[in-house]
Each structure stands twice: as structure tokens, then as C-alpha cells.
CSV table of C-alpha atoms and ligand atoms in Angstrom, one decimal:
chain,number,residue,atom,x,y,z
A,1,MET,CA,80.1,16.8,56.3
A,2,GLU,CA,76.9,18.4,55.5
A,3,SER,CA,76.8,16.9,51.9
A,4,ALA,CA,73.9,15.3,53.9
A,5,VAL,CA,71.5,16.6,51.3
A,6,SER,CA,69.9,19.9,51.3
A,7,THR,CA,66.8,17.9,49.9
A,8,VAL,CA,64.4,17.6,52.7
A,9,PHE,CA,61.8,15.5,50.9
A,10,GLU,CA,62.0,13.4,47.7
A,11,ALA,CA,59.0,11.4,46.5
A,12,VAL,CA,59.2,8.9,43.7
A,13,ASP,CA,56.1,7.4,42.4
A,14,LEU,CA,54.5,7.9,45.8
A,15,ARG,CA,51.1,6.2,45.9
A,16,LYS,CA,48.3,6.2,48.7
A,17,ASP,CA,45.1,4.1,48.4
A,18,TYR,CA,42.3,4.0,50.6
A,19,GLU,CA,39.4,1.4,51.0
A,20,ASN,CA,41.4,-1.4,49.5
A,21,GLY,CA,42.4,0.6,46.5
A,22,ARG,CA,39.0,1.7,45.7
A,23,ILE,CA,40.3,5.4,46.3
A,24,GLN,CA,43.6,6.3,44.8
A,25,ALA,CA,44.4,9.6,46.7
A,26,LEU,CA,48.0,9.6,45.4
A,27,ARG,CA,48.8,7.9,42.1
A,28,GLY,CA,52.5,8.3,41.4
A,29,ALA,CA,53.5,11.7,42.8
A,30,ASN,CA,57.1,12.9,42.1
A,31,PHE,CA,58.6,15.8,43.6
A,32,ARG,CA,61.5,17.3,45.7
A,33,ILE,CA,61.5,19.8,48.4
A,34,GLU,CA,64.7,21.6,49.3
A,35,ALA,CA,65.7,22.8,52.8
A,36,GLY,CA,64.5,26.3,53.7
A,37,GLU,CA,61.8,26.5,50.9
A,38,PHE,CA,58.4,27.7,51.4
A,39,VAL,CA,56.0,25.5,49.3
A,40,ALA,CA,52.4,26.0,48.8
A,41,VAL,CA,50.3,23.1,47.8
A,42,ILE,CA,47.1,23.8,46.0
A,43,GLY,CA,44.5,21.9,44.3
A,44,ARG,CA,40.8,21.1,44.3
A,45,SER,CA,39.1,19.5,47.2
A,46,GLY,CA,39.8,15.8,47.3
A,47,SER,CA,42.8,16.2,45.2
A,48,GLY,CA,45.0,14.7,47.9
A,49,LYS,CA,46.5,17.6,49.5
A,50,SER,CA,45.8,16.5,53.2
A,51,THR,CA,46.8,12.9,52.2
A,52,LEU,CA,50.1,14.1,50.9
A,53,LEU,CA,50.8,16.2,54.2
A,54,GLN,CA,50.0,13.0,56.3
A,55,MET,CA,52.5,11.1,54.3
A,56,LEU,CA,55.2,13.8,54.8
A,57,GLY,CA,54.5,13.9,58.5
A,58,ALA,CA,54.3,10.1,59.0
A,59,LEU,CA,50.8,10.4,60.2
A,60,ASP,CA,49.9,7.6,57.7
A,61,ARG,CA,51.9,5.2,55.5
A,62,PRO,CA,52.2,5.4,51.7
A,63,SER,CA,50.9,2.4,49.7
A,64,GLY,CA,53.7,2.4,47.4
A,65,GLY,CA,56.5,4.2,45.9
A,66,LEU,CA,59.3,6.1,47.8
A,67,LEU,CA,59.3,8.9,50.3
A,68,ARG,CA,62.5,10.0,51.6
A,69,TYR,CA,63.3,12.5,54.4
A,70,ARG,CA,66.8,13.8,54.2
A,71,GLY,CA,67.9,10.8,52.3
A,72,GLN,CA,66.4,8.2,54.3
A,73,PRO,CA,62.8,6.7,54.2
A,74,VAL,CA,60.2,8.6,56.3
A,75,PRO,CA,60.1,6.5,59.5
A,76,GLU,CA,57.2,4.1,60.1
A,77,GLY,CA,56.0,2.4,63.3
A,78,ARG,CA,57.8,3.3,66.6
A,79,LYS,CA,60.3,5.7,65.0
A,80,ALA,CA,57.6,7.6,63.5
A,81,ALA,CA,56.5,9.1,66.8
A,82,ALA,CA,60.0,10.7,67.4
A,83,TYR,CA,60.1,11.9,63.8
A,84,ARG,CA,56.6,13.6,64.3
A,85,ALA,CA,57.5,15.1,67.6
A,86,CYS,CA,61.0,16.3,66.9
A,87,ASP,CA,61.6,16.8,63.1
A,88,ILE,CA,58.2,18.1,62.0
A,89,GLY,CA,55.9,20.8,63.3
A,90,PHE,CA,52.3,20.5,62.4
A,91,ILE,CA,49.6,23.3,62.2
A,92,PHE,CA,46.1,22.3,61.4
A,93,GLN,CA,43.1,24.2,60.2
A,94,SER,CA,41.1,23.4,63.5
A,95,PHE,CA,44.0,24.0,65.7
A,96,HIS,CA,44.0,20.5,67.6
A,97,LEU,CA,44.7,22.0,70.9
A,98,LEU,CA,43.8,19.8,73.9
A,99,PRO,CA,40.8,21.6,75.4
A,100,THR,CA,41.5,20.8,79.1
A,101,PHE,CA,45.1,21.9,78.9
A,102,THR,CA,46.1,25.7,79.2
A,103,ALA,CA,48.2,27.4,76.4
A,104,LEU,CA,51.3,26.7,78.4
A,105,GLU,CA,50.6,23.1,78.7
A,106,ASN,CA,49.6,22.6,75.1
A,107,VAL,CA,52.9,24.0,74.0
A,108,GLN,CA,54.7,21.6,76.3
A,109,ILE,CA,53.1,18.5,75.2
A,110,PRO,CA,55.5,17.6,72.4
A,111,MET,CA,58.4,18.4,74.6
A,112,PHE,CA,57.7,15.1,76.5
A,113,GLU,CA,59.4,13.3,73.6
A,114,GLY,CA,62.6,15.3,74.2
A,115,ARG,CA,65.1,15.6,77.1
A,116,LEU,CA,64.2,18.7,78.7
A,117,GLY,CA,63.4,18.7,82.3
A,118,ALA,CA,60.1,20.2,83.7
A,119,ARG,CA,61.6,23.7,84.4
A,120,ASP,CA,63.2,24.0,81.0
A,121,ARG,CA,60.0,22.7,79.3
A,122,ARG,CA,58.2,25.5,81.0
A,123,ALA,CA,60.6,28.1,80.3
A,124,ARG,CA,60.9,27.2,76.6
A,125,ALA,CA,57.0,27.2,76.3
A,126,VAL,CA,56.8,30.7,77.9
A,127,LYS,CA,59.3,31.9,75.4
A,128,LEU,CA,57.5,30.4,72.5
A,129,LEU,CA,54.3,31.8,73.6
A,130,GLU,CA,55.9,35.3,74.0
A,131,ALA,CA,57.3,35.1,70.6
A,132,VAL,CA,53.9,34.4,69.1
A,133,GLY,CA,52.5,37.6,71.2
A,134,LEU,CA,50.7,35.5,73.7
A,135,GLY,CA,52.8,36.1,76.9
A,136,HIS,CA,49.7,37.4,78.6
A,137,ARG,CA,47.6,34.3,77.9
A,138,LEU,CA,49.8,31.5,79.4
A,139,ASP,CA,47.2,30.1,81.7
A,140,HIS,CA,44.1,30.4,79.4
A,141,LEU,CA,42.3,27.3,78.1
A,142,PRO,CA,41.7,27.2,74.4
A,143,SER,CA,38.0,27.9,75.1
A,144,GLN,CA,39.1,31.2,76.7
A,145,LEU,CA,41.1,32.3,73.5
A,146,SER,CA,40.0,33.6,70.2
A,147,GLY,CA,40.5,31.7,67.0
A,148,GLY,CA,43.4,33.7,66.1
A,149,GLU,CA,44.9,33.1,69.5
A,150,ARG,CA,44.3,29.4,69.4
A,151,GLN,CA,46.1,29.3,66.2
A,152,ARG,CA,49.1,31.2,67.5
A,153,VAL,CA,49.2,28.7,70.5
A,154,ALA,CA,49.3,25.9,67.8
A,155,VAL,CA,52.2,27.7,66.0
A,156,ALA,CA,54.1,27.9,69.3
A,157,ARG,CA,53.4,24.2,69.9
A,158,SER,CA,54.6,23.4,66.4
A,159,LEU,CA,58.0,25.0,67.3
A,160,ALA,CA,58.3,23.2,70.6
A,161,ASN,CA,61.2,20.9,69.6
A,162,GLY,CA,62.7,23.1,67.0
A,163,PRO,CA,61.7,21.1,64.0
A,164,GLY,CA,63.3,21.8,60.6
A,165,VAL,CA,60.0,21.4,58.9
A,166,LEU,CA,56.6,22.8,59.3
A,167,LEU,CA,53.4,21.3,57.8
A,168,ALA,CA,50.5,23.5,57.6
A,169,ASP,CA,47.1,22.2,56.4
A,170,GLU,CA,44.8,25.3,55.7
A,171,PRO,CA,46.2,27.0,58.9
A,172,THR,CA,44.1,30.2,58.3
A,173,GLY,CA,41.0,28.4,57.1
A,174,ASN,CA,39.0,28.9,60.2
A,175,LEU,CA,40.1,32.5,60.7
A,176,ASP,CA,38.6,35.9,59.8
A,177,SER,CA,40.6,37.8,57.2
A,178,GLU,CA,42.4,39.9,59.8
A,179,ASN,CA,43.4,37.1,61.9
A,180,ALA,CA,44.2,34.9,59.0
A,181,ARG,CA,46.6,37.7,57.8
A,182,GLU,CA,48.3,37.8,61.2
A,183,VAL,CA,48.7,34.2,61.6
A,184,LEU,CA,50.1,33.8,58.1
A,185,ASP,CA,52.5,36.7,58.7
A,186,LEU,CA,53.6,34.9,61.9
A,187,ILE,CA,54.2,31.5,60.1
A,188,VAL,CA,56.1,33.1,57.3
A,189,ARG,CA,58.2,35.1,59.7
A,190,VAL,CA,59.1,32.1,61.8
A,191,GLN,CA,59.9,30.1,58.7
A,192,ALA,CA,62.2,32.8,57.4
A,193,GLU,CA,63.8,33.6,60.7
A,194,GLN,CA,64.7,30.0,61.4
A,195,GLY,CA,65.3,28.9,57.9
A,196,MET,CA,62.8,26.1,58.3
A,197,THR,CA,61.2,24.3,55.3
A,198,LEU,CA,57.5,25.2,55.2
A,199,ILE,CA,54.9,23.2,53.3
A,200,LEU,CA,51.4,24.9,53.3
A,201,VAL,CA,48.2,23.5,51.9
A,202,THR,CA,45.9,26.3,50.9
A,203,HIS,CA,43.1,27.1,48.3
A,204,ASP,CA,43.9,30.6,48.6
A,205,PRO,CA,45.9,32.1,45.7
A,206,GLU,CA,46.9,35.1,47.7
A,207,ILE,CA,48.6,32.9,50.3
A,208,ALA,CA,50.2,30.7,47.6
A,209,ALA,CA,51.5,33.9,46.0
A,210,ARG,CA,53.6,34.3,48.9
A,211,ALA,CA,55.3,31.0,48.6
A,212,GLY,CA,58.7,30.6,46.7
A,213,ARG,CA,57.1,27.5,44.7
A,214,THR,CA,53.7,26.2,44.1
A,215,LEU,CA,52.8,22.5,43.7
A,216,VAL,CA,49.5,21.7,42.2
A,217,MET,CA,47.8,18.7,42.9
A,218,GLY,CA,45.2,16.9,40.6
A,219,ASP,CA,44.6,13.4,39.5
A,220,GLY,CA,46.7,12.1,42.4
A,221,VAL,CA,49.9,13.5,41.0
A,222,VAL,CA,51.8,16.7,41.8
A,223,ARG,CA,52.6,19.3,39.2
A,224,GLU,CA,55.1,22.2,39.4
A,225,ARG,CA,53.3,25.5,38.7
A,226,GLN,CA,55.5,27.7,36.6
A,227,PRO,CA,56.1,31.2,37.9
A,228,GLU,CA,54.2,33.9,36.3
A,229,GLY,CA,55.9,35.5,33.4
A,230,VAL,CA,58.0,32.5,32.5
A,231,LEU,CA,57.9,31.9,28.8
B,1,ADP,P1,42.2,17.4,49.9
B,1,ADP,O1,43.0,17.4,51.1
B,1,ADP,O2,42.8,17.8,48.6
B,1,ADP,O3,40.9,17.8,50.0
B,1,ADP,P2,42.4,14.5,50.7
B,1,ADP,O4,43.8,14.2,50.7
B,1,ADP,O5,41.5,14.8,51.9
B,1,ADP,O6,42.3,15.6,49.7
B,1,ADP,O7,41.6,13.2,50.0
B,1,ADP,C1,42.0,12.7,48.8
B,1,ADP,C2,41.0,11.7,48.5
B,1,ADP,O8,41.1,10.6,49.4
B,1,ADP,C3,39.5,11.9,48.5
B,1,ADP,O9,38.8,11.3,47.6
B,1,ADP,C4,39.1,11.6,49.9
B,1,ADP,O10,37.8,11.2,50.0
B,1,ADP,C5,39.9,10.3,50.1
B,1,ADP,N1,40.3,10.1,51.5
B,1,ADP,C6,41.1,10.9,52.4
B,1,ADP,N2,41.3,10.3,53.6
B,1,ADP,C7,40.6,9.0,53.4
B,1,ADP,C8,40.4,8.0,54.4
B,1,ADP,N3,40.9,8.1,55.6
B,1,ADP,N4,39.6,7.0,54.1
B,1,ADP,C9,39.1,7.0,52.7
B,1,ADP,N5,39.2,7.9,51.9
B,1,ADP,C10,40.0,9.0,52.2
């Protein structure tokens, strides 16, 4: 049965220290994120937003507290690689494409964690690139693409293994306003169409306004921002 939780992430007293505890990026964060939500994460620079995404994506390990993904601890060690590749799609501010690989190859890279053969991998990557409007840029290197196109390749790559969760860290931070709007529209459309859970770090209030919920980070904890107009 699908009682297996609509809660995607649950954090209880989540802590993350750096430099032997000298820096406390998370000091006891508590929150829940439900399946299919679009959650914006805002807060000043240095408030722990990227750290939080790294914990959610198993890119780094918490120092303390609990962090559950669909009712189980977020995997660590060898299992974390499969989790990162198959359950989570990542979109970063600086795209993180491999410079010597074409768009088509970049999109296929996460698929090596999956079971598809070479022909199916290629076909899926073509479909994903077409879906983000880049069917005519398959064999281009990142250096031959505009910033907006690079980020659209990164969006296609984030969907490579059909993850349920998208983690986006300032995904439009390196784009001009027109490309930023297009890339954001694309991410929001993909999230809605596929019923994904989207957690998006931004400093832009207009972007946050499009989310269903906003979490505000400060002093290493997470607060829920009340919707406008709530008494
Ligand atoms: P934000 O994304 O909100 O700007 P970060 O999560 O990047 O915040 O950083 C939170 C705090 O943790 C900051 O004080 C930052 O300097 C520190 N920090 C982040 N990553 C590291 C790291 N790898 N080593 C040491 N300190 C770090």
C-alpha cells in the first residue's frame, strides 16, 4: 500500500557543523516536505541554504539530528550514490556540465547508474533535450551554448533517471532576466507535469512567490513563512 508516506523529507533537530564545530551551519532544523510540493528556501547569504540542500541530496552528511527521506534515513556511503543518481535531480547555479562532453552526453551521464542500454540511454536523452527545447543542440559542447541553453541541458540531465525530487540551488542566478524567466518556467512546468517535489533555493522574492510554501533560513534553523494575508 502507498501508506508509505506522502512525506518526502522530514528533519528533526538537523545539525551540520564545519571545521570541528567552529561553524554551525545548521543548528537544529525541523521541517517536513510533502510529495509534490514546490518549496522555496530563502535566507541571507551564509544562512545555510546550500548546506541544507547538500544534506537533502546526500552530497554531505549531517553532524547530528535526523533526516529522513520517505520514512528512511537519507542514505550514506555507497548507497548515497544510487540515491543521488536515481531519486534526486540536481540543478546548480553554475550548471556543472562536463565541458568536454556534448549536451547529449551530459544528459546521459546519470543514466550510467541505471539499467538502460546504450541505445535506450541515447533515445531518452534525445527526448529530454527535445522536451527542454534543445533538440537542435544535441551535439554541442557546453562552451557552444548560451547560459540559458546550458541550464536547460542541466534541467534535462536532472530528469535523466526520472527522480521524484528536484533540488535547485539558485538555478537562475547566472542568467539574464529573460533566460532566468524561461528556465524557471521550464522547471516549474516539469515539476507540475510530473508531480515532482521541488525544493528551490533563491534570494529572489519573485521566484519564491511562485512556490507553494517558503522556508526561511536564519541562525541555522528553518522557519515557515506564513502566507501573505494570514491573520
Ligand atoms: P548559504 O547557501 O545560505 O549562503 P551555506 O550553506 O553556503 O549558506 O553556508 C552556511 C555557513 O556554513 C556559512 O558560514 C559558510 O561559510 C559555512 N560553510 C559552508 N560550507 C562550508 C564548508 N565546506 N566548510 C566550512 N564552512 C562552510
